[in-house]
Short mmCIF file of C-alpha atoms in Angstrom, two decimals:
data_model
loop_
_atom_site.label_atom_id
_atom_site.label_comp_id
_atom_site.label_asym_id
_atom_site.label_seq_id
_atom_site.Cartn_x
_atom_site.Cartn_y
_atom_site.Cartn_z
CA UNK A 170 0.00 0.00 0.00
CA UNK A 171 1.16 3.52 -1.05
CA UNK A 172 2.00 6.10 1.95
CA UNK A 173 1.07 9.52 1.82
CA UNK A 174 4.33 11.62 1.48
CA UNK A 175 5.76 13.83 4.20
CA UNK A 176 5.46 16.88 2.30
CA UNK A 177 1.90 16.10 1.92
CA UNK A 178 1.11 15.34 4.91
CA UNK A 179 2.32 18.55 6.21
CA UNK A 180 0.72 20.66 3.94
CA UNK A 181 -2.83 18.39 4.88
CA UNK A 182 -2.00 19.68 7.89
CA UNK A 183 -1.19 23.09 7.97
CA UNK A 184 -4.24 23.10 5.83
CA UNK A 185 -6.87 21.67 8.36
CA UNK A 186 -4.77 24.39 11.43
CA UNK A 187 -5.59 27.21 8.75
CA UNK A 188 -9.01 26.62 8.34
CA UNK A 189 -9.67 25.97 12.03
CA UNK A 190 -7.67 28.64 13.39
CA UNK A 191 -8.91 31.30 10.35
CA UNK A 192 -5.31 31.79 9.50
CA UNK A 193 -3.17 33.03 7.63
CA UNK A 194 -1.09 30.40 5.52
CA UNK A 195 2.19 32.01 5.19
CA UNK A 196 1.98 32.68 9.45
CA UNK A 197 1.45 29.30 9.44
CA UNK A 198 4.05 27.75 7.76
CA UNK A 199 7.03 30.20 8.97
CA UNK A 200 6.21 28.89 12.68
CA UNK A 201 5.31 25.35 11.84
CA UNK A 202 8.11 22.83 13.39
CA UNK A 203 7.06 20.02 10.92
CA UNK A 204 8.10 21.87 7.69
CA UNK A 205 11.58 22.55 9.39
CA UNK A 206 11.85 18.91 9.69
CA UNK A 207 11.45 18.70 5.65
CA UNK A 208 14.20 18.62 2.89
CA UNK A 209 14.66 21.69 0.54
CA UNK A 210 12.30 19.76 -1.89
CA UNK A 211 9.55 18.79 0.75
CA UNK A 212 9.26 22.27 2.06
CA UNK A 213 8.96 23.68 -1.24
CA UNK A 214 6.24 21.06 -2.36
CA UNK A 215 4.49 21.56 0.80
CA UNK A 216 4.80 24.93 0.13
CA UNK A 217 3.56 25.25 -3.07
CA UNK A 218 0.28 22.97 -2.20
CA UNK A 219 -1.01 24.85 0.76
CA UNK A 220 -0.39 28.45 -1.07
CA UNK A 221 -1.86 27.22 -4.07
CA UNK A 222 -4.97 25.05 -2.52
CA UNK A 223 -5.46 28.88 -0.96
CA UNK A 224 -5.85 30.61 -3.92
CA UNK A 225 -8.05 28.50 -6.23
CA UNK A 226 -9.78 26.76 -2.96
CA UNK A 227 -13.18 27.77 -4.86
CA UNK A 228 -12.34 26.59 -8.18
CA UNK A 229 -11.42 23.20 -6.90
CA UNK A 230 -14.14 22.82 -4.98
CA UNK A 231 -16.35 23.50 -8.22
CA UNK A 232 -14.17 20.97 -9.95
CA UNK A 233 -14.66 18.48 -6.88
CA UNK A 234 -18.76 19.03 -5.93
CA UNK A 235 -19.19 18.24 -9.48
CA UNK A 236 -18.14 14.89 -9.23
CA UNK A 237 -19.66 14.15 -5.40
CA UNK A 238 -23.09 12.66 -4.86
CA UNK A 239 -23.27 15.36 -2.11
CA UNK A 240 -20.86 17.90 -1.33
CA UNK A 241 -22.43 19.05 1.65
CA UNK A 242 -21.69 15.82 3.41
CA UNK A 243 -17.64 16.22 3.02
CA UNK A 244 -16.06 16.20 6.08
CA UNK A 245 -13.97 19.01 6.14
CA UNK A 246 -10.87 17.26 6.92
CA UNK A 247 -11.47 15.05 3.60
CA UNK A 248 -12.46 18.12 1.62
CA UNK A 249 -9.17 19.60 2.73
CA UNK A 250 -7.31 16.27 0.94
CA UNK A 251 -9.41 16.30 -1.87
CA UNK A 252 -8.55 20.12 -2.72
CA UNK A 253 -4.62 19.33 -2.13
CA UNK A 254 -4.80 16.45 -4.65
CA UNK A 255 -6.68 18.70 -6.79
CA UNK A 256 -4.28 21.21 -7.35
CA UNK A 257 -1.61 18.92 -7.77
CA UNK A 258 -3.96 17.23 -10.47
CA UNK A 259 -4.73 20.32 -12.11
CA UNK A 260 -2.16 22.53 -12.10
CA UNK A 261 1.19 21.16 -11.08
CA UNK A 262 3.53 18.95 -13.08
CA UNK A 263 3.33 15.42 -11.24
CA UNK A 264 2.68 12.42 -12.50
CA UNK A 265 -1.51 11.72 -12.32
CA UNK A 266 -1.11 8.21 -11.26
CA UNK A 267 0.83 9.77 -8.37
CA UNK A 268 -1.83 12.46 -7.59
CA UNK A 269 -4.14 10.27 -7.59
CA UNK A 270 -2.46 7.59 -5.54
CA UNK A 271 -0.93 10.30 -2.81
CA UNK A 272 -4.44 12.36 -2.71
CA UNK A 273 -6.62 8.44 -1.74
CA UNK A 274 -3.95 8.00 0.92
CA UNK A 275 -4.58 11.64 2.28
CA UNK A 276 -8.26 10.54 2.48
CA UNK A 277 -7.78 7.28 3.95
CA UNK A 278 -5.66 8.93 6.34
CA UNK A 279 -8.43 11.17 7.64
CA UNK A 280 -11.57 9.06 7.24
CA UNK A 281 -10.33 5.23 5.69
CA UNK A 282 -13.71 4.41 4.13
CA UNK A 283 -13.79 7.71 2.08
CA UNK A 284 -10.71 6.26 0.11
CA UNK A 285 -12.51 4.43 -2.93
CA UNK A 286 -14.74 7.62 -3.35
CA UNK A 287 -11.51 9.83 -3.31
CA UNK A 288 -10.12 7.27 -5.69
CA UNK A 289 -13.55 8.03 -7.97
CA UNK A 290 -13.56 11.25 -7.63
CA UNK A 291 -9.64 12.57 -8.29
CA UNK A 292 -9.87 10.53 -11.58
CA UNK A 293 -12.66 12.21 -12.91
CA UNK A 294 -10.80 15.82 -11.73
CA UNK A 295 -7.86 14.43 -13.55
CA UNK A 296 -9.72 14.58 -16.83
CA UNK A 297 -10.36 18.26 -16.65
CA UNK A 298 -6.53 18.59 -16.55
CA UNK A 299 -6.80 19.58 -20.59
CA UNK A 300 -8.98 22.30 -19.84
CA UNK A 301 -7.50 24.13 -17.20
CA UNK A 302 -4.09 23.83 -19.66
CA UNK A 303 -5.74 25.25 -22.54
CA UNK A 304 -6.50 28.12 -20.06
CA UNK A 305 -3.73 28.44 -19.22
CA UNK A 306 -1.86 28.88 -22.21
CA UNK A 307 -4.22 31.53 -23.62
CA UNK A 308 -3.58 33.43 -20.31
CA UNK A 309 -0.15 33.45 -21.02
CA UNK A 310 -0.83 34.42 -24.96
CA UNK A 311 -2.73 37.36 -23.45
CA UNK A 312 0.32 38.59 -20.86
CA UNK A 313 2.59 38.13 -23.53
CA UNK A 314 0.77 40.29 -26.32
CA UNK A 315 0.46 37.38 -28.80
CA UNK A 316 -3.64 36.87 -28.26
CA UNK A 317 -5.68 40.25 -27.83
CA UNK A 318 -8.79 38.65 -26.70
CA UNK A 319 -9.46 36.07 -23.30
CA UNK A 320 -12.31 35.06 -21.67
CA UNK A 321 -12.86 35.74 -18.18
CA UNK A 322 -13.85 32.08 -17.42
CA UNK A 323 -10.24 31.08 -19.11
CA UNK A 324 -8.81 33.96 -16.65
CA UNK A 325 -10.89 32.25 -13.79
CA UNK A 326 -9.78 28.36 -14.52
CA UNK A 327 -6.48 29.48 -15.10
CA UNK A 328 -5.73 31.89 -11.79
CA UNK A 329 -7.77 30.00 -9.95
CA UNK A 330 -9.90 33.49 -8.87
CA UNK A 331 -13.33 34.05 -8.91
CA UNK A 332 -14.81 35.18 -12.49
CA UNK A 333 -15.98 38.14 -10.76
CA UNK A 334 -12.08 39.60 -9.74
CA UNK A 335 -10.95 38.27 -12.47
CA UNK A 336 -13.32 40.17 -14.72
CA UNK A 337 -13.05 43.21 -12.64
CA UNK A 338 -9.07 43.02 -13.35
CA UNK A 339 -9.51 43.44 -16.55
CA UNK A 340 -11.64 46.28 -16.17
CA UNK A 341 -8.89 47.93 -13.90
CA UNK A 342 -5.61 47.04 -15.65
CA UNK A 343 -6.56 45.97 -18.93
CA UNK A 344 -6.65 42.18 -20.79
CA UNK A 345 -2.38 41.93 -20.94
CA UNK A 346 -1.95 43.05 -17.38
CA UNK A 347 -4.86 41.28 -15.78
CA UNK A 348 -3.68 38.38 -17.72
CA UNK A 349 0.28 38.77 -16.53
CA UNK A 350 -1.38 38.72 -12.91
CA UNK A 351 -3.88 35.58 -13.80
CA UNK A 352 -0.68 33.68 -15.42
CA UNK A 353 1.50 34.19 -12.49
CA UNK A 354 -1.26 33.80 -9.51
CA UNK A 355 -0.43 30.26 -8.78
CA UNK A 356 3.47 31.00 -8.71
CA UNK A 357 5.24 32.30 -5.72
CA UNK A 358 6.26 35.98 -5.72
CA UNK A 359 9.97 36.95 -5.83
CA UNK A 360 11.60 37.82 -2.33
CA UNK A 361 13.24 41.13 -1.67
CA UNK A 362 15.05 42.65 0.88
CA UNK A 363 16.33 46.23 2.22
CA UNK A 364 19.04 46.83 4.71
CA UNK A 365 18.17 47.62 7.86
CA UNK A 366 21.08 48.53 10.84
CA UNK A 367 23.37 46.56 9.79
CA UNK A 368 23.88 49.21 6.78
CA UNK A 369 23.57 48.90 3.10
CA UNK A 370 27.05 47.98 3.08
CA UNK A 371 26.96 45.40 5.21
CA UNK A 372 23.97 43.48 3.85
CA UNK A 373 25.15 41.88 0.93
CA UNK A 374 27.57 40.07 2.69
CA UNK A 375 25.36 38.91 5.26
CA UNK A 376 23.09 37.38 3.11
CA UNK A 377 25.48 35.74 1.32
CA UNK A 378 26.92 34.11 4.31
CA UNK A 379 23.47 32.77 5.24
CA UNK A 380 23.09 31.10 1.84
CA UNK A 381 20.40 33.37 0.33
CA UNK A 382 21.71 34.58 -2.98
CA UNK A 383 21.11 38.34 -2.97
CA UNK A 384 20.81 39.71 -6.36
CA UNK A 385 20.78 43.70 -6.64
CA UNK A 386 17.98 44.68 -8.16
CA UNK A 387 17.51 47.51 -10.23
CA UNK A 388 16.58 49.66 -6.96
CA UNK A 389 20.10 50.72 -4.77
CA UNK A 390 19.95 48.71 -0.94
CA UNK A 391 16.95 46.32 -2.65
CA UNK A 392 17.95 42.86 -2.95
CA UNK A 393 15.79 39.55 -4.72
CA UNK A 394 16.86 36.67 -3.16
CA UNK A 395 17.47 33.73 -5.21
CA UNK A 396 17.40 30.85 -2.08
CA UNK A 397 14.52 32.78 0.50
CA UNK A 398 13.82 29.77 1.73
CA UNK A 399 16.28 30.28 4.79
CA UNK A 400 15.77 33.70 5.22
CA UNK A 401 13.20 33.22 8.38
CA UNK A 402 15.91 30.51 9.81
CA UNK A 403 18.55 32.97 9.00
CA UNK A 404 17.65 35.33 12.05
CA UNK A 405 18.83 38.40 9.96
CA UNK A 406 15.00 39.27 10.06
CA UNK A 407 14.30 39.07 14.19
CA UNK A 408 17.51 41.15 14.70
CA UNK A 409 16.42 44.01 11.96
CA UNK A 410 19.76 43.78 10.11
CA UNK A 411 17.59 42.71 7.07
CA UNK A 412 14.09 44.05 6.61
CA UNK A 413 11.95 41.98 3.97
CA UNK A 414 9.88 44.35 1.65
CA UNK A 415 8.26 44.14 -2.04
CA UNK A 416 10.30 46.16 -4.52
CA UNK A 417 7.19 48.09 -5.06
CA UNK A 418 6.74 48.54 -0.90
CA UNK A 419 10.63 49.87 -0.76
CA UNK A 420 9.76 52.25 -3.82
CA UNK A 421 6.84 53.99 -2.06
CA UNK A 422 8.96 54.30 0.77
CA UNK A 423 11.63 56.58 -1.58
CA UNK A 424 8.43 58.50 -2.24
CA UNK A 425 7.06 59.22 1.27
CA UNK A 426 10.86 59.46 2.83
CA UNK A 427 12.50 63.06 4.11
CA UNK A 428 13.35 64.82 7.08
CA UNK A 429 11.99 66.58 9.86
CA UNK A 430 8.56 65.09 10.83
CA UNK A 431 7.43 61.95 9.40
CA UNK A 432 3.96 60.61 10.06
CA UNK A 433 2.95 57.44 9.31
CA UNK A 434 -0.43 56.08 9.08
CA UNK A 435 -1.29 52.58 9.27
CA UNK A 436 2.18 51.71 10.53
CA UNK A 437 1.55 48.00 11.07
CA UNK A 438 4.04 45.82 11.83
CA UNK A 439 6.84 48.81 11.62
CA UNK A 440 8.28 47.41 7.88
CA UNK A 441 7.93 50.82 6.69
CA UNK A 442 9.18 52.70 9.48
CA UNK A 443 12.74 51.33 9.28
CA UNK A 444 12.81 51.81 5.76
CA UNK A 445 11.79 55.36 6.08
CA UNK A 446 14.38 55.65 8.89
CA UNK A 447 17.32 54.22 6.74
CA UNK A 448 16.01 56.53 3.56
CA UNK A 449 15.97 59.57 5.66
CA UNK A 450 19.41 58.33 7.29
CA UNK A 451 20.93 57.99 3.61
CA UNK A 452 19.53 62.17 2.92
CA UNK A 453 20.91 63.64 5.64
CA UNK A 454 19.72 65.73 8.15
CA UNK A 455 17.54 65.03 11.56
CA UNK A 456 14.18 63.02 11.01
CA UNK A 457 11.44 62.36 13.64
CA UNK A 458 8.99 59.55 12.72
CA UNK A 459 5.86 59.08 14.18
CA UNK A 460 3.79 56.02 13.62
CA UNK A 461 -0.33 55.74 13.94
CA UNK A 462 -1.59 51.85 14.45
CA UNK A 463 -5.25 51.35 15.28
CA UNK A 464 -4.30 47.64 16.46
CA UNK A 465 -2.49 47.67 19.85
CA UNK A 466 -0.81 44.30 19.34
CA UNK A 467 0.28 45.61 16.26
CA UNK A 468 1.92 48.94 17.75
CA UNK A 469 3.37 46.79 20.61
CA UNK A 470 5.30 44.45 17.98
CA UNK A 471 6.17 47.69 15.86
CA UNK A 472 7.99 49.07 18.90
CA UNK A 473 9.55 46.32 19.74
CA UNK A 474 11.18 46.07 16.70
CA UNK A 475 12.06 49.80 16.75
CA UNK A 476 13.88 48.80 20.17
CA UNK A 477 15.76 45.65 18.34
CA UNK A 478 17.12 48.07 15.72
CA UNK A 479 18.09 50.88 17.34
CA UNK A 480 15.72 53.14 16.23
CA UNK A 481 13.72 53.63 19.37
CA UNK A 482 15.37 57.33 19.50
CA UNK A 483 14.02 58.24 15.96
CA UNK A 484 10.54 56.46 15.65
CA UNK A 485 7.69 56.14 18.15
CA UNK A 486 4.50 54.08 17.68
CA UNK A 487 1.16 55.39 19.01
CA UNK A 488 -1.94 53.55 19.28
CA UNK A 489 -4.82 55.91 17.89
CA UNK A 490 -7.45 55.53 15.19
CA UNK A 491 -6.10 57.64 11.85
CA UNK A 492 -9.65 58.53 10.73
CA UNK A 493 -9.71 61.23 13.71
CA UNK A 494 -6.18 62.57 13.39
CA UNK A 495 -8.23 65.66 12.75
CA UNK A 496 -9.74 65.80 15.97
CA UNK A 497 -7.09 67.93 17.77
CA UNK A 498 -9.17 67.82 21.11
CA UNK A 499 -8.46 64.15 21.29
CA UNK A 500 -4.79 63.90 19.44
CA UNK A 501 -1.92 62.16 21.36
CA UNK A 502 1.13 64.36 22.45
CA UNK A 503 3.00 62.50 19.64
CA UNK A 504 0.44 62.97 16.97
CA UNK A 505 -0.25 66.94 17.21
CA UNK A 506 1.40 69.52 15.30
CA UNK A 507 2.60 69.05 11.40
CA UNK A 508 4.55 67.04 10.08
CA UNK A 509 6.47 68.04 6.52
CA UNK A 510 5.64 64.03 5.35
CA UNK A 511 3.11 62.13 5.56
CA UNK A 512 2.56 58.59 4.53
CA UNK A 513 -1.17 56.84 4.17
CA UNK A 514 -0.32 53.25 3.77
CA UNK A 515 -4.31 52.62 3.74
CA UNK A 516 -5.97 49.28 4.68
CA UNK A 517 -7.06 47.61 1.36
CA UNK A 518 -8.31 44.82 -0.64
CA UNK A 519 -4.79 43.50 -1.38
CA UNK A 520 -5.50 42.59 -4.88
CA UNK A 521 -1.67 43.31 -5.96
CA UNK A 522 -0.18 41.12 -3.24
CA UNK A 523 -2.15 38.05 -3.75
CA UNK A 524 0.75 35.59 -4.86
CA UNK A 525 2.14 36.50 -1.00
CA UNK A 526 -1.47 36.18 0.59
CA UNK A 527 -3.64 33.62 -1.15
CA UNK A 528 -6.63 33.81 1.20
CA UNK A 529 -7.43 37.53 -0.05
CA UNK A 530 -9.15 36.19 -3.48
CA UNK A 531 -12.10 33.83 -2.21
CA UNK A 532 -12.51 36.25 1.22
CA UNK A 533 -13.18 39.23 -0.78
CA UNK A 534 -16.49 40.30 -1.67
CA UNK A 535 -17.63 42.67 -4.30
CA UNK A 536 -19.48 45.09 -2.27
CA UNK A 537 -15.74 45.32 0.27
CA UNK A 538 -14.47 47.67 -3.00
CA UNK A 539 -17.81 49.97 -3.92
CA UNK A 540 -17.43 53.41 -3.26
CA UNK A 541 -21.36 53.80 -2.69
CA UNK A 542 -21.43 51.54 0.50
CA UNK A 543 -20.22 53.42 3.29
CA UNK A 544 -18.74 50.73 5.25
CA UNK A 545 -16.45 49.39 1.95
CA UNK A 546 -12.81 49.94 1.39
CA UNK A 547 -13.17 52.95 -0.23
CA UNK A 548 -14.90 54.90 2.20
CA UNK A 549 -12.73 53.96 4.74
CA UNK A 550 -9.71 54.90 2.67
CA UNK A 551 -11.26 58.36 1.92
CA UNK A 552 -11.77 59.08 5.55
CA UNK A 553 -8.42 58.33 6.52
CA UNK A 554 -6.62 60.78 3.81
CA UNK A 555 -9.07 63.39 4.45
CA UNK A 556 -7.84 62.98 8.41
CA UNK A 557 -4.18 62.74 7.65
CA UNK A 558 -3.91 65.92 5.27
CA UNK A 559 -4.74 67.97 8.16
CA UNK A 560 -1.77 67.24 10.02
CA UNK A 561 0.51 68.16 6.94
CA UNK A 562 2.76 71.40 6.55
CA UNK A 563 2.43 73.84 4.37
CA UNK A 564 4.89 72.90 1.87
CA UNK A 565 4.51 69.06 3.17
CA UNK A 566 3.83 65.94 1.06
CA UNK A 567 1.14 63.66 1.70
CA UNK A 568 1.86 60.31 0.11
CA UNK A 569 -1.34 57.70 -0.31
CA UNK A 570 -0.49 54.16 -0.12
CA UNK A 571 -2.26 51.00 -0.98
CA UNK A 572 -1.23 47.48 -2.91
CA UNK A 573 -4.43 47.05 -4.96
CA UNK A 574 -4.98 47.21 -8.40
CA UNK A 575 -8.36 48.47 -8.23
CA UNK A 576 -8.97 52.36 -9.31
CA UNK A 577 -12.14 52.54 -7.11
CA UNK A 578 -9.43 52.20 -3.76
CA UNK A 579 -6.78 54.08 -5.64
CA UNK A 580 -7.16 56.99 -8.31
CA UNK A 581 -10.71 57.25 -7.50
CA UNK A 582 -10.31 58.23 -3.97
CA UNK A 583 -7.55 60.22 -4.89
CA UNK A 584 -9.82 62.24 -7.00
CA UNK A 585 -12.27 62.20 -4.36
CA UNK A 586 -9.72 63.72 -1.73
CA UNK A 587 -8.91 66.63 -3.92
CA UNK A 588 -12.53 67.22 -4.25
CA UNK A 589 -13.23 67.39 -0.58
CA UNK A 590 -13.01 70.57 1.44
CA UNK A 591 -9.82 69.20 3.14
CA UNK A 592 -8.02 68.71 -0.24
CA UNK A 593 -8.50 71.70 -1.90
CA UNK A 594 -5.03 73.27 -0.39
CA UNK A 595 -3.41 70.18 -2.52
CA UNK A 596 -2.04 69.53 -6.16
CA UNK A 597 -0.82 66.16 -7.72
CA UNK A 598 2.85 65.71 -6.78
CA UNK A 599 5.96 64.53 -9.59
CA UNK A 600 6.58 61.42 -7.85
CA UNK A 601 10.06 61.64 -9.67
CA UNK A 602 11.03 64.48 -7.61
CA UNK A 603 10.62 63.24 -4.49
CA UNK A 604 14.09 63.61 -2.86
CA UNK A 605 14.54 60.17 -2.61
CA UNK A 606 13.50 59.45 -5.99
CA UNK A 607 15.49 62.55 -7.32
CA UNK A 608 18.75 61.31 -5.76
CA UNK A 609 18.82 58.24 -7.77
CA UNK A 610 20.60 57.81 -10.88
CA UNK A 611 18.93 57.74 -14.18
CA UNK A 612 18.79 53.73 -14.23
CA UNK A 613 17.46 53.31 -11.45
CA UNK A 614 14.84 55.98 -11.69
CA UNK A 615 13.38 53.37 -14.70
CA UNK A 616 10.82 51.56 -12.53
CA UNK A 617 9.45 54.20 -11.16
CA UNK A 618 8.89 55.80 -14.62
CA UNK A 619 7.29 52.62 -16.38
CA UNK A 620 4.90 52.37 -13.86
CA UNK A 621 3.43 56.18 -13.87
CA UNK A 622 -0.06 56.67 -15.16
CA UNK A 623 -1.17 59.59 -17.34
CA UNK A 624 -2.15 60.87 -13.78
CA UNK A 625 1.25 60.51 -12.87
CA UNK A 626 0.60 58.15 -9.55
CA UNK A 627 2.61 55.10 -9.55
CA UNK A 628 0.72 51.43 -10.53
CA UNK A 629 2.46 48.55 -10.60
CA UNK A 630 0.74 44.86 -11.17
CA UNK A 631 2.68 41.78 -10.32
CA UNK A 632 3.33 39.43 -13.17
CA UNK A 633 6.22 37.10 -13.79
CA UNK A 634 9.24 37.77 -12.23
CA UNK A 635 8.24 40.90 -11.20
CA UNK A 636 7.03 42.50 -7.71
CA UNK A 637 3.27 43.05 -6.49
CA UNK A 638 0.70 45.05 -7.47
CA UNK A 639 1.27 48.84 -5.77
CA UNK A 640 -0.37 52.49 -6.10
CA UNK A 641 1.00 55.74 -4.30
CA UNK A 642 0.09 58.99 -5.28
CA UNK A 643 2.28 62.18 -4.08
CA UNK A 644 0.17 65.61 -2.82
CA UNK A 645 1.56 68.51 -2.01
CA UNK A 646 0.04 71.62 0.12
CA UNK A 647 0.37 74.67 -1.16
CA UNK A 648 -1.80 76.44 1.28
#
C-alpha cells in the first residue's frame, strides 16, 4: 500500500490548522516545526500545495462538488485532501497516477472508508486537466501580447480566482496586465530585501553568508533573493539587520521618505518605518517619525522592533485611530502639530499582493471595493486621507499608499480627496522628484517611470518575475 508523502502530509496539515484557526497560511508555515523537519524539496512542495490550494480553494471545490453525490456531506478534513490532490492534479507537473495515488492516501488517512470515493472522484478531476491547460496557455498568450482577446472564465480556470475579480481586473488594468497577474497567480512571488542597521554595506555580505543569494535589483539597498527559503531561519529578520519588503513597498517608501517630521499612518508591523528611517538616514539631516496603528498588538510588535534596531530614538508608535487625526481635542502628544511628510499606507483589498497572501481572493467580496457603500474599502480609505492631510505642513507631502490594483481604492479616492473641502489646499505631486527618488541615478529611476499613469501616480501589477501590485500617489500643500 502507497504512503502519503511527508510533504503532503504537512501541507494536509497546515491546511486543516488554517481553516480551524482562520489563519493566515504564510503565518502558518514560517512557525510550523514540521516543515523545518522537511528537505529543501519537501518544504517547497508543501509549500507550493497549501499556497496554491489557498488561492483557487473555490475553483477546486467546483471541480470536486461536481463529481460528489453530495458535497455538503464532506467532512472538512477530507475536503481539505481532496482540494490538495486537486491542485496537484490540475495545475502542477506530477505524475496523475501519483496524484491520484498520494491524494486516496490523504483521504484514507483522515476518514479510511472515504478512500474508494476519493479514488472516484480525483480521476474524474484528472480529466479536466486539458482544460484548465488550454487556459492556461491563452492566459499566457494574453500577458505576452500574442492573443488580444481572453475570456474571463479562461482567466478564472487558469488563476484560480473568482470570475468576478478576475473580470473586474480586466476592467482595472486591462486584458495583458490582468492576464500577466492571472498567469503568475499560482506562482510564488519573488523575495526582496532592504538593509536595515546593519547598513547597506553590510547586507550583501550577510546574506550571502546565510546562503540566500542576494541579487541587486535595479533599486540601490533592494535585494531579490534567489534561495529565500532560509531567510526566516537565517535570524537576519528578528535582529532588523535585514528588513523583507516588495520592490514596489521599498519604492513607495523613496516617495514618502524626508526629514523633519514623518507621520505614518497605518504603521503595522513597523516594515515601513525602518525603511523610512534608513532613507531619511541615507539624505541627511535630523528626522522624527511618528507612527499611527489602530491595532495595539500591532503597535506593541512595531515598537519592539524599533527597540531591536536601534531606532527607538528616531521612531515612536502610538496607538490611535487615523480617521480622527483631525480631531485635535483628542490627538496624542505625539500625533499633534505638522509634520512636513506624511505617509497613508491605507488598509485595502490587497488585490496586488495576492501571490504573497492567497486567502485575499475567495474572502473578498464585491461590495468590500464599492465606493457607494459606506462601510467598503473605499470609504474607509477616503476618511483616513481626508484625516491625515490635516496634520501636513504647508509645503509638506502627503503620500497615499495601498497594494491594490483596483482604481475605485486608488485613483478614485484620490480624485475624491482633492474634491473634498480638506483637499482643496493640494495639487498632484511629480513622484520623480521626491528627494529620494530625485537622488537616484537615471537607471534606477526606470521603474518608477514605467509604472506612472497619465495621472502621474505610480501602478504597478505583479506578473512574472516581477514584484506586487502597488499604487502611491504624491500631494503637495500649497496652502
Amino acid at each position: 500500500m502507497a504512503v502519503a508523502s511527508p510533504a503532503r502530509t504537512t501541507a494536509l496539515h497546515l491546511l486543516g490548522a488554517q481553516r480551524r484557526r482562520g489563519a493566515r497560511a504564510r503565518d502558518l508555515m514560517r512557525g510550523a516545526r514540521e516543515m523545518e523537519t522537511l528537505g529543501r524539496k519537501g518544504r517547497a512542495l508543501a509549500t507550493r500545495l497549501v499556497l496554491g490550494v489557498n488561492v483557487a480553494s473555490g475553483e477546486l471545490d467546483r471541480r470536486i462538488d461536481s463529481f460528489v453525490s453530495r458535497p455538503g456531506s464532506l467532512e472538512p478534513r477530507v475536503r481539505d485532501a481532496l482540494r490538495l490532490a486537486s491542485f496537484e492534479l490540475l495545475y502542477l507537473d506530477t505524475p496523475r497516477q501519483v496524484a491520484v495515488s498520494q491524494g486516496v492516501e490523504l483521504v484514507r488517512g483522515v476518514q479510511p472508508r472515504a478512500a474508494r470515493m476519493a479514488n472516484a472522484v480525483l480521476r474524474r478531476v484528472a480529466e479536466c486537466r486539458p482544460e484548465v491547460d488550454e487556459a492556461r496557455e491563452a492566459v499566457s498568450a494574453a500577458a505576452a501580447g500574442t492573443r488580444i482577446v481572453v475570456t474571463g472564465e479562461e482567466l478564472s480556470v487558469a488563476s484560480g480566482y473568482p470570475m468576478w475579480l478576475a473580470e473586474r481586473l480586466v476592467s482595472a488594468v486591462g486584458i495583458r496586465r490582468a492576464a500577466g497577474m492571472c498567469a503568475c497567480a499560482l506562482e510564488p512571488a519573488p523575495i526582496y530585501v532592504a538593509a536595515g542597521k546593519a547598513g547597506v554595506e553590510g547586507v550583501e555580505a550577510l546574506l550571502g553568508k546565510a546562503g540566500l543569494e542576494p541579487a541587486v535589483s535595479e533599486l540601490p539597498g533592494c535585494w531579490r533573493l534567489g534561495a529565500p527559503a532560509g531567510l526566516s531561519r537565517s535570524g537576519l529578520l528578528g535582529t532588523c539587520d535585514v528588513v523583507a519588503a516588495d520592490m514596489a513597498a521599498q519604492m513607495c517608501c523613496r516617495v514618502a521618505a524626508g526629514t523633519g517630521r514623518v507621520l505614518e499612518v497605518g504603521q503595522g508591523r513597523g516594515t515601513k518605518s525602518l525603511l523610512l528611517a534608513s532613507l531619511a538616514s541615507q539624505l541627511g539631516g535630523e528626522v522624527r517619525i511618528v507612527g499611527c496603528e489602530l491595532v495595539a498588538s500591532k503597535a506593541r510588535l512595531s515598537a519592539a522592533r524599533m527597540e531591536s534596531a536601534g531606532l527607538s530614538a528616531v521612531v515612536s508608535c502610538v496607538e490611535f485611530d487615523g480617521t480622527r487625526l483631525a480631531d485635535e481635542d483628542e490627538l496624542p502628544e505625539g500625533l499633534r502639530g505638522q509634520f512636513d511628510s506624511v505617509l497613508v499606507d491605507a488598509p485595502c483589498s490587497g488585490t496586488g499582493t495576492m501571490r504573497r497572501h492567497p486567502e485575499t481572493a475567495w474572502a473578498l467580496g464585491q461590495e468590500i471595493v464599492d465606493p457607494e457603500n459606506v462601510d467598503s474599502l473605499p470609504s474607509l480609505q477616503l476618511r483616513l486621507l481626508r484625516a491625515a492631510s490635516s496634520r501636513v505642513a504647508v509645503g509638506g507631502s502627503l503620500v497615499y499608499a495601498t497594494c491594490s490594483v483596483l482604481p475605485e481604492e486608488n485613483s478614485c479616492v484620490v480624485d475624491r480627496f482633492l474634491a473634498s473641502e480638506e483637499g482643496r489646499g493640494f495639487v498632484r505631486g511629480d513622484i520623480l522628484a521626491a528627494p529620494a527618488v530625485a537622488a537616484l541615478d537615471e537607471g534606477s529611476r526606470v521603474p518608477f517611470e514605467c509604472n506612472l499613469n497619465e495621472r502621474g501616480e505610480f501602478q504597478s501589477t505583479p506578473a512574472r518575475d516581477a514584484f506586487d501590485g502597488h499604487f502611491f500617489a504624491r500631494l503637495i500643500r500649497e496652502s
